[in-house]
Structures are given as structure tokens and as C-alpha cells.
Coordinates of C-alpha atoms in Angstrom, one line a residue:
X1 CA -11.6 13.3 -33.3
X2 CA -13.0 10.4 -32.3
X3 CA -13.4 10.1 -28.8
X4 CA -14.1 6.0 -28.0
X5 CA -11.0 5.3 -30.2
X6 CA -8.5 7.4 -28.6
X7 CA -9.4 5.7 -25.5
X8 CA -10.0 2.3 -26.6
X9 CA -6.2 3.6 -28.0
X10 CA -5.0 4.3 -24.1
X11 CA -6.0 0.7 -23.6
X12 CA -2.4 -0.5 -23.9
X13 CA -1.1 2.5 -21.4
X14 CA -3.5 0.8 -18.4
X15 CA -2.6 -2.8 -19.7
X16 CA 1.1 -2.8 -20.6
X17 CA 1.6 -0.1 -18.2
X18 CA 0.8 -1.9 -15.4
X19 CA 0.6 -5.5 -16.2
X20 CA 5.3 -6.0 -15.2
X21 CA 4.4 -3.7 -12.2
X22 CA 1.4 -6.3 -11.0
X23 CA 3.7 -9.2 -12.0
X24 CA 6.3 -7.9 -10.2
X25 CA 4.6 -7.1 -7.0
X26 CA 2.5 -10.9 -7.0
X27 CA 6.2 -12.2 -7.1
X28 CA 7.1 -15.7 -7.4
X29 CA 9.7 -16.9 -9.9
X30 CA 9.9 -16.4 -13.5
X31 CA 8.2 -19.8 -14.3
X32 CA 5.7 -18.8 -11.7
X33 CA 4.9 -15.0 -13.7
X34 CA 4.9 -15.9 -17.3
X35 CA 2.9 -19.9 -16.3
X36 CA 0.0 -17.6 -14.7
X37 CA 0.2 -14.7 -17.0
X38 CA -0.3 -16.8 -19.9
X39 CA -3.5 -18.9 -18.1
X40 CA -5.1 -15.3 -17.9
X41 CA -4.4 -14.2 -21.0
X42 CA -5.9 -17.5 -22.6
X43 CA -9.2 -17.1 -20.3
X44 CA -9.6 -13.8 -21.5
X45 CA -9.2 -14.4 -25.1
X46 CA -11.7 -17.5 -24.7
X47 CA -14.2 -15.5 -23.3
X48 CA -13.7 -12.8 -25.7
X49 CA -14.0 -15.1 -28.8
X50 CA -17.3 -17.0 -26.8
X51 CA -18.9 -13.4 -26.6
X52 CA -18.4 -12.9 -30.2
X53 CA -19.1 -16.3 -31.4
X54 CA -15.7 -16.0 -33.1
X55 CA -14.0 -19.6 -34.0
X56 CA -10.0 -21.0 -34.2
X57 CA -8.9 -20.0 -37.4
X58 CA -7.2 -23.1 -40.1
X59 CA -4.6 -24.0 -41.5
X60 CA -1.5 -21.5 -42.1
X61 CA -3.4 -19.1 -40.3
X62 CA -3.6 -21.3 -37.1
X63 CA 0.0 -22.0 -37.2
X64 CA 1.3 -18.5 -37.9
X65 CA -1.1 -16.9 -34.9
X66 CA 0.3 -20.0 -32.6
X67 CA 3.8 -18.9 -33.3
X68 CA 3.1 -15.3 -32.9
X69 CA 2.4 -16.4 -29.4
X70 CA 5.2 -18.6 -28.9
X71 CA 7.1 -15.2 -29.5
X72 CA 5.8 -13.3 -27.1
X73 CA 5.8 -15.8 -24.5
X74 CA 9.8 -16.8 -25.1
X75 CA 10.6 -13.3 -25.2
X76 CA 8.7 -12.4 -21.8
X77 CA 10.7 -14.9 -19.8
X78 CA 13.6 -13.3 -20.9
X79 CA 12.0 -10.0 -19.9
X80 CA 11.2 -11.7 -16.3
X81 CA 14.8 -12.5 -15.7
X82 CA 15.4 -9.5 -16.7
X83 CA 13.4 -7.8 -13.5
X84 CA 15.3 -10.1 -10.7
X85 CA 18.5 -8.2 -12.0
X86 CA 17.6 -4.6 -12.7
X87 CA 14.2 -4.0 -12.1
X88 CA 11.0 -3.6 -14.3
X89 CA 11.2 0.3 -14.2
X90 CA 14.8 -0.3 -15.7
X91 CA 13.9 -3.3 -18.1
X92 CA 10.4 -1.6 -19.5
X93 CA 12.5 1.3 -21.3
X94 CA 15.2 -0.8 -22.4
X95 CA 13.1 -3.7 -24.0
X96 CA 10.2 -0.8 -25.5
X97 CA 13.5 0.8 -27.0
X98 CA 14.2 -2.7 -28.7
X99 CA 11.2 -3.2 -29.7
X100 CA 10.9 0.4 -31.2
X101 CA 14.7 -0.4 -32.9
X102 CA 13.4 -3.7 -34.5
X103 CA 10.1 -2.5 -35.2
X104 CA 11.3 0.1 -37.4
X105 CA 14.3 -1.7 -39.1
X106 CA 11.4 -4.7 -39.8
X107 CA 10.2 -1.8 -41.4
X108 CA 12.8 -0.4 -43.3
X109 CA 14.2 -3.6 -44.3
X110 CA 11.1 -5.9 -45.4
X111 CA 8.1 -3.5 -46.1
X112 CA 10.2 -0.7 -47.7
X113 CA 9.1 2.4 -45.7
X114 CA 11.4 5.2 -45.1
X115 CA 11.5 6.0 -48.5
X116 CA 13.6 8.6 -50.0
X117 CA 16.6 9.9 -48.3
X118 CA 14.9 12.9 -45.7
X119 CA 13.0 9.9 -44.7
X120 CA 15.7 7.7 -44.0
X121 CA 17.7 10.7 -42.3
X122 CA 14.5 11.3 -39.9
X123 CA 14.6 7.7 -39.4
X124 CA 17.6 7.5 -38.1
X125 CA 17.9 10.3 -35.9
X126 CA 14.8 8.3 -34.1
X127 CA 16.5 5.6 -33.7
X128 CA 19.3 7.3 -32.1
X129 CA 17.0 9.0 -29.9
X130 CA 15.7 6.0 -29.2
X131 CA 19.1 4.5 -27.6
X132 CA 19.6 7.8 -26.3
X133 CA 16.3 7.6 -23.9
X134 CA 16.7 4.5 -22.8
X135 CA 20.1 4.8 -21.8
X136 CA 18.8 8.0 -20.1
X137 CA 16.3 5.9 -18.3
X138 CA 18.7 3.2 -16.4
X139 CA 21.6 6.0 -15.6
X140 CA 22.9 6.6 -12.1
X141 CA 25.1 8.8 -10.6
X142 CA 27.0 6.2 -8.7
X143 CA 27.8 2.5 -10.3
X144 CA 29.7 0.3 -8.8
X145 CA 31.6 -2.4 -11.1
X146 CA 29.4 -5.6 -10.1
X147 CA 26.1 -2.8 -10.9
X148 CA 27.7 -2.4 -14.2
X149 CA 28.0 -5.8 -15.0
X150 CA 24.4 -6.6 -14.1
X151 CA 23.3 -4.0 -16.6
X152 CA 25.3 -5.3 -19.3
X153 CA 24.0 -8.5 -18.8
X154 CA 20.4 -7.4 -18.5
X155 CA 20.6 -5.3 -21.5
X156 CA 21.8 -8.6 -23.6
X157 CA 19.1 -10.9 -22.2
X158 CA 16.5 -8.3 -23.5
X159 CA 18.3 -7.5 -26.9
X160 CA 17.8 -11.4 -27.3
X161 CA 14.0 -11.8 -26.3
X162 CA 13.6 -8.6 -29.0
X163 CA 13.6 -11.7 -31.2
X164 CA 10.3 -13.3 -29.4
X165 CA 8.9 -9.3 -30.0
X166 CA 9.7 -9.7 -33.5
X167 CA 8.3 -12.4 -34.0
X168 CA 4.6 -11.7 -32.1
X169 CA 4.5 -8.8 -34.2
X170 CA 5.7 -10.2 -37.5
X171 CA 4.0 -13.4 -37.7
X172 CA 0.6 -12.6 -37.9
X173 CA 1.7 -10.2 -41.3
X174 CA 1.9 -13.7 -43.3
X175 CA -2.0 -14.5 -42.3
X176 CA -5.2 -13.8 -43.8
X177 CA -7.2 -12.7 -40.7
X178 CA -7.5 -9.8 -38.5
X179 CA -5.5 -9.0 -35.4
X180 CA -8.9 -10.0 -32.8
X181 CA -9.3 -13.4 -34.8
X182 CA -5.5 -14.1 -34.5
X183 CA -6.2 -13.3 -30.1
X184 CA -7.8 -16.8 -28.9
X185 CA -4.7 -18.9 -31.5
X186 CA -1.8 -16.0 -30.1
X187 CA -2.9 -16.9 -26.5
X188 CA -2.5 -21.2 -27.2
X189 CA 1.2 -20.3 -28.3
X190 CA 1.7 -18.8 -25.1
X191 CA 0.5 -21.0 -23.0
X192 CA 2.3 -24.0 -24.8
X193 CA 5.7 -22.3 -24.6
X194 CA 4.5 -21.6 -20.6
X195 CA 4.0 -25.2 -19.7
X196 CA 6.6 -26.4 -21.9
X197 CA 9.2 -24.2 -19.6
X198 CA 7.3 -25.3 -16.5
X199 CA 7.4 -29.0 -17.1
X200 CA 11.6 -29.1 -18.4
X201 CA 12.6 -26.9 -15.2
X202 CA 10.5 -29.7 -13.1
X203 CA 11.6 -32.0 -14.9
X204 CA 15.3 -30.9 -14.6
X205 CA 14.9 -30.5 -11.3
X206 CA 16.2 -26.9 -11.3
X207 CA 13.7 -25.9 -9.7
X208 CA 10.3 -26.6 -7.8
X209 CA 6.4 -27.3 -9.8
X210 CA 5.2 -24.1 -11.2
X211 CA 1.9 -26.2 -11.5
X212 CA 2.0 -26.8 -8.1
X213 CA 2.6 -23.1 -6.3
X214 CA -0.4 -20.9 -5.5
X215 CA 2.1 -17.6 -7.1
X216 CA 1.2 -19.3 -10.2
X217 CA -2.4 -18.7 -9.9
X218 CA -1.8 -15.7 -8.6
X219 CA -0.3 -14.4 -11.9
X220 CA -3.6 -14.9 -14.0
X221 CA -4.7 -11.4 -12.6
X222 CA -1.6 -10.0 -14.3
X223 CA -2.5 -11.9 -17.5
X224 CA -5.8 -10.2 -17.4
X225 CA -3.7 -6.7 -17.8
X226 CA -1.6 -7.9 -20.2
X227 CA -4.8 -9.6 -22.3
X228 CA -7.2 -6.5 -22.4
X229 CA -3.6 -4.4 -23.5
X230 CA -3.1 -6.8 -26.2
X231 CA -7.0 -7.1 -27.3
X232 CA -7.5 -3.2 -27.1
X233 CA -4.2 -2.3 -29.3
X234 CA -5.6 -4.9 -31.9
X235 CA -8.8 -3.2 -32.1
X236 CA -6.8 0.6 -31.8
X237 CA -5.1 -0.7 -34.5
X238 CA -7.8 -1.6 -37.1
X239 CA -7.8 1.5 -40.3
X240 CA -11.7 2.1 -38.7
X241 CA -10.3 3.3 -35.8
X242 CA -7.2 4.3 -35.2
X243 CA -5.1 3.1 -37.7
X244 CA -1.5 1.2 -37.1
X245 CA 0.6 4.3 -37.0
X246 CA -1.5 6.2 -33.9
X247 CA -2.3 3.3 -32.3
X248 CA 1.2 2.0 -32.2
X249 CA 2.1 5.6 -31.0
X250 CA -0.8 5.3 -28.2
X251 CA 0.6 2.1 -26.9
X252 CA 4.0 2.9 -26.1
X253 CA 2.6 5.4 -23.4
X254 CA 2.7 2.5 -21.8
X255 CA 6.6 2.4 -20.8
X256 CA 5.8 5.7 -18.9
X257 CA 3.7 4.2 -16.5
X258 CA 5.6 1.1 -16.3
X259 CA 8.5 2.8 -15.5
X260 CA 7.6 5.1 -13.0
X261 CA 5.2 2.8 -10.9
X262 CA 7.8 0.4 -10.8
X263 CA 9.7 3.1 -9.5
X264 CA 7.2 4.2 -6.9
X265 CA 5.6 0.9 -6.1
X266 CA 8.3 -1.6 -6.3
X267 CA 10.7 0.2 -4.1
X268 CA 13.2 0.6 -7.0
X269 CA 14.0 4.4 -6.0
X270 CA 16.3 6.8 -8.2
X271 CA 17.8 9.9 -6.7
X272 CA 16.4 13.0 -8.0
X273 CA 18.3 13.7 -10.6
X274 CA 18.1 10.0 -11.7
X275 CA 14.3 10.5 -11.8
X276 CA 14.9 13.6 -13.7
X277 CA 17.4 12.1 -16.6
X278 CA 14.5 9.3 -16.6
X279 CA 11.7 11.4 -17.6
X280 CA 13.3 13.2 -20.2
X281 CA 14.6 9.6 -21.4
X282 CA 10.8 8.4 -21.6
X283 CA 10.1 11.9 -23.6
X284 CA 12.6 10.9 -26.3
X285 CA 11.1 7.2 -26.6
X286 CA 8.0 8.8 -27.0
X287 CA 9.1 11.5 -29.3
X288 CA 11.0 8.8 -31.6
X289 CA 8.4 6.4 -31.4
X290 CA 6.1 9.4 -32.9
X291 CA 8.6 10.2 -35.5
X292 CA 9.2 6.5 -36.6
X293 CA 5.0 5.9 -37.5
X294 CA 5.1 9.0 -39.1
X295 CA 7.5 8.7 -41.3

């Protein structure tokens, strides 16, 4: 076993795990989180490509690396909104479930895996379990109609930004460069979509100057946990190390401490046995996330 690449590997589980949780806690608006998250996340990647003397790729490359960005970025305003109405520790399973879902029907679909029919059969009990544990995760014992409604509505918001996912994940398939190249381009497209949403909100007048609030600035710290998951999965995720498959499986350890520091951080509290039905709802994310790489 190789020791420095399982925990390069656990990379994402600090990152990912705790970047909604900082985000969260700094506060501030939506506009406010993803404008500063993206800031850090492009200071990172700059330095990271100065330290290696690594260059902006060209061409289709450029543009595809940009969009894969752009993804991410669209997608995790959704996922902001989505924490003013139920919570991160309640949003992280739901959106890592879609991501799982469309991660693996990409999959299917596109790159033909699953093959043969005990394949396909394994497959889909994942996926099932999949739903299963993140229903598990946001269940309560007591739900009140307008609670219900919330939920519903959170659930489509983030089944919606699983598009932006798809998209940071699929884009960079159609270039010719590696995932650490494809970093400093990935963080551009996030900050364009960033200011882009800051200036038409101002510019609306909706609401107040995201350029102009100190919570922005605030929110490059929380970019930094969000860069230094993204860099470490792309280097977990290279055949010398890891490989895709286990260091896919290593990164979604990350909704477990997502969930439960939002939980015990955030003030978002669960009963007991609503923190119970929870952790057995993050073991079967896990345990279909395993089976889905595997496959």
C-alpha cells in the first residue's frame, strides 16, 4: 500500500469536508460565498501552476477546462441556496447522492461500463442505495407541511446544479491534458461565472455589491479548502497513484464530515434517532459509491 497516496487521497475528506461548513459559518449571501470562494480557489491554482512553472493550456483545451469551471461554479450557487433553506449537513448528502447518480449513469450511458447484465444488476442496486441514504440523511421524526415544502424545493434546486457537476467532471474528458494542467483554466471559469452573477444582481439591483462587502473577502479562506480538495483529488486521481476508481471512492468521505460538522458546528441539530438514521444513510453513500467504481 502506498502510504503518501492514500493520504494525498484523504485530501478531498479535509477539503470538501469542510470547505460548505467554513462557507457556511463566514456567512454572507450566496453572491458573497461563491464571489470569494472562487478568488481563493484562482489564487491557489496560480500559485500552484507558478511553483511548477506550468503554463494556460490552448486552444480546445483552454475552452473545455474554462467550461468545466463554469460548471462547477453555476452548480455551487445552486448548492448555496440550497444551505439558506435546509442546511449544508442536509444539502451535502443530497447533492453527493446526485452527483454519485449522474456520475455513474454518465458512465453507463457514454463510456459503456457496467457491462454485462450482473454488472448492470449491481449497478443499480447502488444507485438505489444511493437514494436510499440520502433520503435517510434529511429524515425527521416531525415535519411540518411548510418543512416539507422547503425540502422539496431544495432537493430540485440541487437535482438542477447536478448539471454544473456534470459538467466540471465531463468536460475535461474531451481535452488532451491532465487534470493538474486543466486546475489554473478550471479556476478562470469560476471566477467569470462569479463576477458575472455579482455584477447582474448589482446591476439588477436585487441586491447589494458583492465587490463591495468585506464577507466576500472573507470567503477566499473557504476557496482555499475547496482548491487544495480539488488539486489533491486530481493528483489522487492520476493511474500512478491512486487511480480514478479509489480516488473517487476516497473523496466522497468527504460528505461525512460535511454532514456531521454542519451538524455540530452550524447549530443544525437532529434528534437522536435523526442522527442515527443519518449515519447509517452516509454508510450506504459510501457503500454505493464503493460499489459503483468497482463495478
Amino acid at each position: 500500500m502506498n502510504v503518501t497516496a492514500i493520504l494525498i487521497g484523504l485530501g478531498p475528506l479535509l477539503g470538501w469536508g469542510l470547505y460548505p461548513t467554513i462557507a457556511s459559518k463566514i456567512g454572507g449571501r450566496p453572491v458573497n460565498q461563491i464571489l470569494g470562494s472562487t478568488l481563493g480557489t484562482l489564487i491557489f491554482a496560480l500559485i500552484f501552476a507558478a511553483v511548477n512553472g506550468m503554463s494556460l493550456p490552448t486552444g480546445m483545451d483552454l475552452v473545455f477546462s474554462i467550461i468545466s469551471g463554469i460548471g462547477w461554479a453555476t452548480a455551487q450557487i445552486i448548492t448555496f441556496q440550497s444551505f439558506t433553506l435546509i442546511g449544508s449537513s442536509r444539502a451535502m448528502p443530497i447533492t453527493t447522492a446526485f452527483q454519485l447518480l449522474g456520475a455513474s449513469l454518465w458512465g453507463v450511458l457514454a463510456l459503456g461500463n457496467w457491462p454485462g447484465t450482473t454488472a448492470k444488476l449491481l449497478g443499480g442496486l447502488a444507485l438505489v442505495l444511493i437514494i436510499l441514504g440520502a433520503w435517510m440523511t434529511v429524515w425527521s421524526e416531525e415535519k411540518t407541511q411548510e418543512q416539507s415544502s422547503i425540502l422539496k424545493k431544495a432537493v430540485l434546486l440541487l437535482a438542477v446544479g447536478e448539471i454544473g457537476y456534470w459538467a466540471y467532471s465531463a468536460a475535461p474528458q474531451a481535452t488532451s491534458i491532465d487534470g493538474m494542467h486543466a486546475f489554473l483554466p478550471q479556476a478562470i471559469g469560476m471566477v467569470l461565472v462569479a463576477v458575472v452573477y455579482s455584477v447582474v444582481l448589482s446591476v439588477r439591483g436585487k441586491e447589494k455589491a458583492a465587490f463591495t462587502e468585506a464577507v466576500s473577502y472573507k470567503h477566499i479562506f473557504s476557496g482555499f479548502f475547496f482548491a487544495f480538495a480539488a488539486l489533491t483529488y486530481l493528483i489522487s486521481a492520476q493511474p500512478d497513484m491512486n487511480g480514478l476508481a479509489t480516488g473517487f471512492i476516497l473523496s466522497q468521505t468527504s460528505v461525512v464530515l460535511a454532514t456531521l460538522t454542519g451538524i455540530w458546528f452550524l447549530g443544525q441539530k437532529k434528534t437522536k434517532k435523526e442522527m442515527t438514521v443519518t449515519i447509517v444513510g452516509l454508510v450506504l453513500i459510501l457503500v454505493a459509491a464503493m460499489m459503483t467504481v468497482m463495478l
